[in-house]
Coordinates of C-alpha atoms in Angstrom, one line a residue:
Chain L
X1 CA 80.2 99.3 54.2
X2 CA 76.8 98.9 55.8
X3 CA 76.4 97.8 59.4
X4 CA 74.7 94.5 60.0
X5 CA 71.9 94.4 62.6
X6 CA 74.3 92.7 65.0
X7 CA 76.9 95.5 64.5
X8 CA 74.2 98.2 65.1
X9 CA 73.4 96.5 68.4
X10 CA 77.0 95.8 69.4
X11 CA 78.1 99.3 68.7
X12 CA 75.0 101.2 69.6
X13 CA 76.6 103.0 72.7
X14 CA 79.2 104.3 70.3
X15 CA 76.9 105.3 67.5
X16 CA 74.7 107.4 69.7
X17 CA 77.7 109.5 70.7
X18 CA 77.7 112.7 68.5
X19 CA 81.5 112.5 68.4
X20 CA 81.4 108.9 67.1
X21 CA 78.3 108.0 65.1
X22 CA 78.2 105.6 62.4
X23 CA 81.0 107.3 60.6
X24 CA 83.3 107.1 63.5
X25 CA 82.5 103.5 64.2
X26 CA 83.4 102.7 60.6
X27 CA 86.7 104.4 61.1
X28 CA 87.2 102.2 64.2
X29 CA 86.4 99.0 62.2
X30 CA 88.8 100.0 59.5
X31 CA 91.7 100.9 61.9
X32 CA 94.8 98.8 62.3
X33 CA 96.5 98.9 65.7
X34 CA 99.8 97.1 66.7
X35 CA 100.1 96.4 70.4
X36 CA 103.7 95.7 71.8
X37 CA 103.3 93.3 74.6
X38 CA 100.5 91.0 75.7
X39 CA 101.2 91.6 79.4
X40 CA 99.8 94.0 82.0
X41 CA 99.2 96.8 79.7
X42 CA 98.7 95.0 76.4
X43 CA 95.8 92.9 77.8
X44 CA 93.5 95.8 78.8
X45 CA 94.4 97.8 75.7
X46 CA 93.6 95.0 73.5
X47 CA 90.6 94.0 75.3
X48 CA 89.0 97.5 75.0
X49 CA 90.1 98.0 71.4
X50 CA 88.7 94.6 70.5
X51 CA 85.4 95.5 72.2
X52 CA 85.4 98.8 70.4
X53 CA 85.6 97.0 67.1
X54 CA 89.2 97.9 66.0
X55 CA 89.2 95.8 62.8
X56 CA 92.8 94.6 62.9
X57 CA 94.9 94.2 65.9
X58 CA 98.5 93.0 65.9
X59 CA 100.0 91.8 69.2
X60 CA 103.7 91.2 69.7
X61 CA 104.9 89.0 72.5
X62 CA 107.5 86.2 72.7
X63 CA 106.6 85.1 76.2
X64 CA 104.4 82.3 77.6
X65 CA 101.9 82.6 80.3
X66 CA 103.2 82.1 83.9
X67 CA 101.1 81.8 87.0
X68 CA 102.5 85.1 88.4
X69 CA 101.1 86.9 85.3
X70 CA 97.5 86.3 86.1
X71 CA 97.2 88.8 88.9
X72 CA 97.1 91.5 86.3
X73 CA 97.2 90.1 82.7
X74 CA 93.5 89.9 82.2
X75 CA 93.4 88.4 78.7
X76 CA 94.9 85.1 79.9
X77 CA 93.7 82.5 82.3
X78 CA 94.7 79.6 84.5
X79 CA 93.9 76.9 81.8
X80 CA 96.4 78.6 79.5
X81 CA 99.5 78.4 81.6
X82 CA 102.4 77.8 79.2
X83 CA 100.6 79.0 76.2
X84 CA 102.2 81.9 74.1
X85 CA 100.7 85.1 75.4
X86 CA 100.1 86.4 71.9
X87 CA 98.0 83.3 71.1
X88 CA 96.1 83.6 74.3
X89 CA 95.4 87.4 73.6
X90 CA 94.2 86.4 70.1
X91 CA 91.8 83.8 71.4
X92 CA 90.4 86.2 74.0
X93 CA 90.0 89.2 71.7
X94 CA 88.5 87.3 68.8
X95 CA 86.1 85.5 71.1
X96 CA 84.9 88.9 72.4
X97 CA 84.3 90.3 68.9
X98 CA 84.1 88.5 65.8
X99 CA 84.6 91.8 63.8
X100 CA 88.2 91.8 65.0
X101 CA 91.1 90.0 63.3
X102 CA 94.1 89.5 65.6
X103 CA 97.5 88.8 64.3
X104 CA 99.7 87.0 67.0
X105 CA 103.3 87.8 66.5
X106 CA 105.4 85.5 68.7
X107 CA 108.7 87.3 68.3
X108 CA 110.8 89.8 70.3
X109 CA 110.9 93.1 68.5
X110 CA 114.2 93.8 66.9
X111 CA 115.8 96.4 64.6
X112 CA 115.7 94.2 61.6
X113 CA 112.1 93.4 61.6
X114 CA 110.2 96.4 63.4
X115 CA 110.0 98.8 60.4
X116 CA 108.5 96.1 58.2
X117 CA 106.0 95.1 61.0
X118 CA 104.8 98.6 61.8
X119 CA 104.2 99.7 58.2
X120 CA 101.0 97.7 58.1
X121 CA 99.4 99.5 61.0
X122 CA 98.0 103.0 61.6
X123 CA 98.9 103.3 65.4
X124 CA 101.4 101.7 67.6
X125 CA 100.8 101.0 71.4
X126 CA 103.7 100.4 73.6
X127 CA 102.9 98.1 76.6
X128 CA 106.3 96.6 76.8
X129 CA 108.3 95.8 80.1
X130 CA 111.7 96.8 79.2
X131 CA 113.8 99.8 78.1
X132 CA 115.5 98.2 75.0
X133 CA 112.0 97.6 73.4
X134 CA 110.7 101.0 74.6
X135 CA 113.5 102.9 72.8
X136 CA 113.4 100.7 69.8
X137 CA 109.5 101.2 69.4
X138 CA 110.0 105.0 69.9
X139 CA 112.7 105.3 67.3
X140 CA 111.0 103.2 64.8
X141 CA 107.7 105.1 65.1
X142 CA 109.6 108.4 64.8
X143 CA 111.3 107.2 61.6
X144 CA 108.2 105.7 60.2
X145 CA 105.9 108.7 61.2
X146 CA 103.6 106.4 63.1
X147 CA 101.5 107.6 66.1
X148 CA 102.6 105.9 69.3
X149 CA 100.7 105.7 72.6
X150 CA 103.2 104.8 75.2
X151 CA 102.4 103.5 78.7
X152 CA 104.3 102.4 81.8
X153 CA 103.6 101.2 85.1
X154 CA 105.4 100.4 88.4
X155 CA 104.2 99.6 91.9
X156 CA 101.4 102.2 92.3
X157 CA 102.3 104.6 89.7
X158 CA 101.7 104.8 85.9
X159 CA 102.3 107.1 83.0
X160 CA 100.8 107.6 79.6
X161 CA 101.9 109.8 76.7
X162 CA 101.0 110.0 73.0
X163 CA 103.7 110.6 70.4
X164 CA 102.7 112.2 67.1
X165 CA 106.0 112.2 65.1
X166 CA 106.6 115.6 63.4
X167 CA 104.0 117.3 65.5
X168 CA 104.9 116.7 69.2
X169 CA 107.5 115.3 71.5
X170 CA 108.9 111.8 71.4
X171 CA 110.1 109.4 74.2
X172 CA 113.7 110.6 73.7
X173 CA 112.6 114.2 74.2
X174 CA 111.5 113.1 77.7
X175 CA 114.4 110.6 78.5
X176 CA 117.2 110.9 76.0
X177 CA 118.8 107.6 76.7
X178 CA 117.8 104.4 78.5
X179 CA 118.6 104.5 82.2
X180 CA 121.8 102.6 83.3
X181 CA 120.8 99.1 84.5
X182 CA 121.6 100.0 88.2
X183 CA 118.9 102.6 88.3
X184 CA 116.2 100.2 87.1
X185 CA 114.2 98.6 89.9
X186 CA 115.3 95.0 90.6
X187 CA 112.9 92.2 90.5
X188 CA 112.3 92.4 94.2
X189 CA 111.4 96.1 94.0
X190 CA 109.2 95.8 90.9
X191 CA 105.9 94.9 92.3
X192 CA 102.7 96.2 90.9
X193 CA 99.1 96.3 92.2
X194 CA 97.3 94.6 89.2
X195 CA 94.4 97.0 88.8
X196 CA 96.9 99.7 88.0
X197 CA 97.4 98.0 84.7
X198 CA 93.7 98.4 83.9
X199 CA 93.8 102.1 84.7
X200 CA 96.8 102.8 82.4
X201 CA 95.8 100.3 79.8
X202 CA 92.4 101.8 79.6
X203 CA 93.9 105.4 79.2
X204 CA 96.0 104.0 76.4
X205 CA 93.0 102.5 74.6
X206 CA 91.2 105.8 75.0
X207 CA 94.1 107.7 73.4
X208 CA 94.0 105.2 70.5
X209 CA 90.3 105.6 70.0
X210 CA 90.6 109.4 69.9
X211 CA 93.4 109.2 67.3
X212 CA 91.3 107.0 65.2
X213 CA 88.2 109.2 65.4
X214 CA 90.3 112.5 65.2
X215 CA 88.5 113.9 68.2
X216 CA 89.4 115.3 71.5
X217 CA 92.9 116.2 72.7
X218 CA 95.4 113.4 72.8
X219 CA 98.4 113.6 75.1
X220 CA 100.6 115.2 72.6
X221 CA 103.4 117.1 74.3
X222 CA 102.1 115.9 77.6
X223 CA 102.7 113.2 80.1
X224 CA 99.8 112.0 82.2
X225 CA 100.9 110.6 85.6
X226 CA 98.7 108.6 87.9
X227 CA 99.4 107.8 91.5
X228 CA 97.0 105.1 92.7
X229 CA 98.0 105.4 96.3
X230 CA 97.2 109.1 96.4
X231 CA 94.3 108.8 93.9
X232 CA 95.9 111.7 92.0
X233 CA 96.5 112.4 88.4
X234 CA 99.0 115.0 87.2
X235 CA 99.7 116.2 83.6
X236 CA 103.0 117.8 82.8
X237 CA 104.0 119.5 79.6
X238 CA 106.7 117.8 77.5
X239 CA 108.0 120.2 74.9
X240 CA 109.6 118.8 71.8
X241 CA 113.4 118.9 72.4
X242 CA 115.0 120.8 69.4
X243 CA 118.2 118.8 70.0
X244 CA 116.4 115.4 70.4
X245 CA 118.8 112.7 69.2
X246 CA 116.0 111.0 67.0
X247 CA 113.1 113.5 66.3
X248 CA 114.9 116.8 65.8
X249 CA 115.6 118.3 62.5
X250 CA 119.2 117.1 62.6
X251 CA 119.0 113.7 64.5
X252 CA 122.1 111.8 65.6
X253 CA 120.3 108.6 65.6
X254 CA 119.4 107.7 62.0
X255 CA 119.6 104.0 62.2
X256 CA 117.8 101.7 64.6
X257 CA 119.8 100.0 67.4
X258 CA 119.1 97.1 69.7
X259 CA 120.1 98.0 73.2
X260 CA 121.4 95.2 75.3
X261 CA 118.8 93.7 77.6
X262 CA 121.1 93.6 80.4
X263 CA 118.4 94.6 82.9
X264 CA 116.9 92.3 85.4
X265 CA 114.2 90.5 83.4
X266 CA 111.1 91.5 85.4
X267 CA 108.0 90.6 83.6
X268 CA 105.1 93.0 83.3
Chain D
X1 CA 50.3 124.5 55.8
X2 CA 52.5 123.4 53.0
X3 CA 53.2 119.7 53.0
X4 CA 56.9 118.9 53.5
X5 CA 58.2 116.1 51.3
X6 CA 60.8 113.9 52.9
X7 CA 63.9 112.9 51.0
X8 CA 64.1 109.6 52.9
X9 CA 61.8 107.6 55.0
X10 CA 62.5 104.9 57.6
X11 CA 60.1 102.6 59.3
X12 CA 61.4 101.7 62.8
X13 CA 58.2 100.2 64.1
X14 CA 58.9 97.3 66.6
X15 CA 62.3 98.8 67.7
X16 CA 62.8 100.2 71.2
X17 CA 65.3 102.6 72.7
X18 CA 68.2 103.2 72.1
X19 CA 67.9 101.4 68.7
X20 CA 65.1 103.8 67.5
X21 CA 67.7 106.5 67.8
X22 CA 70.6 104.6 66.4
X23 CA 68.7 103.6 63.3
X24 CA 67.5 107.2 62.9
X25 CA 70.9 108.6 63.4
X26 CA 72.5 106.2 60.9
X27 CA 69.9 107.2 58.4
X28 CA 70.4 110.9 58.8
X29 CA 74.2 110.6 58.6
X30 CA 73.9 109.2 55.1
X31 CA 71.9 112.3 53.9
X32 CA 72.8 115.7 52.7
X33 CA 72.5 118.9 54.8
X34 CA 69.1 120.3 54.2
X35 CA 67.5 117.1 53.4
X36 CA 64.4 115.8 55.4
X37 CA 64.2 112.4 57.1
X38 CA 60.8 110.9 57.8
X39 CA 60.7 108.4 60.8
X40 CA 57.7 106.2 61.5
X41 CA 57.7 104.6 64.8
X42 CA 55.5 103.0 67.4
X43 CA 57.6 103.1 70.6
X44 CA 56.0 105.9 72.7
X45 CA 59.1 106.9 74.6
X46 CA 61.0 107.3 71.3
X47 CA 58.3 109.9 70.1
X48 CA 59.7 112.1 72.8
X49 CA 63.4 111.2 72.9
X50 CA 64.2 111.1 69.2
X51 CA 63.2 114.7 68.6
X52 CA 65.2 115.8 71.7
X53 CA 68.3 113.8 70.7
X54 CA 68.0 115.1 67.1
X55 CA 67.9 118.7 68.4
X56 CA 70.9 117.9 70.7
X57 CA 72.7 116.8 67.6
X58 CA 72.1 120.0 65.9
X59 CA 69.2 119.0 63.5
X60 CA 65.9 120.6 63.1
X61 CA 62.6 118.8 64.1
X62 CA 59.9 119.9 61.7
X63 CA 57.1 117.7 62.9
X64 CA 56.0 115.1 65.6
X65 CA 52.6 113.8 64.9
X66 CA 50.6 110.8 66.1
X67 CA 49.0 109.4 63.0
X68 CA 46.9 106.6 64.5
X69 CA 46.4 104.6 67.8
X70 CA 50.0 103.2 67.7
X71 CA 52.2 105.2 65.4
X72 CA 54.0 108.5 65.2
X73 CA 55.6 110.2 62.3
X74 CA 58.7 112.5 62.9
X75 CA 60.2 114.8 60.3
X76 CA 63.8 116.0 60.9
X77 CA 65.8 118.3 58.6
X78 CA 69.5 117.6 58.6
X79 CA 71.3 120.8 59.6
X80 CA 74.9 119.7 59.9
X81 CA 77.4 116.9 59.2

């Protein structure tokens, strides 16, 4: 493909980077990224990936926009209250960059459709707000061998990690099973300062771009933790668990399962 | 001095920074290592910044010459992918 004059202008700040160049920008334009969740994290991730020119973005979310979302979910707006978040995200991202095709998937991920969905994408981003989805996405990506950039936020803290199946750790190497419902913060405890979503979502977008470009050191076998209150970052090593129930050589989990969503349905 | 024959020539007159460099970089990316790119330009700042950026990217600047009242010609040999 040849760049149009408009593309040369749009992506000039990428192209002049030695690590990107025209070749890297073409990789970005040809990339296909699936984002799970069009909420606090999915919005900034999708926004930056669309701006970067990721050619195909899938965004999965079965929720509609509520007023309480708008304090942090920056792809939506007040006029779109009640609209499906996936549709709103598609409108916002495609308006930002006509080079981008966004597929809005207005379903809740489940074990029967996730493998078929992720097979069309190169990289998966988890910005979901619940543990059943988080574990389902992890297990599906491990089984399909898809790189997964996982992010999570709560109150003033966030985490990012990049899972490269077969090469590094997976989410279950970190936390083998979902926590019992009683240990998950209740709705009243689960506030978040909105800008934290921008920090963590931008870190996730950066991980995705590095994977597309094949440059830099992604957070493989590492968990990056950010504390907004203390203004501190901490990176911890996460070795691959040789007895991991899903990504070890002899996994116990060989079929996907849908965990019961018996947690308080707080919406990130 | 022996005349260097460019393998490719681009005319970027009328362009200003950073598009002068963006166009030059895209051109050299398409070439083989060892080939020489000729760049004709009229933006004074770029006559200094393009050679510097090309060197920063690992290429060899063979010539920077003002050829008339408004234009420069720069020759760059591609040294690496």
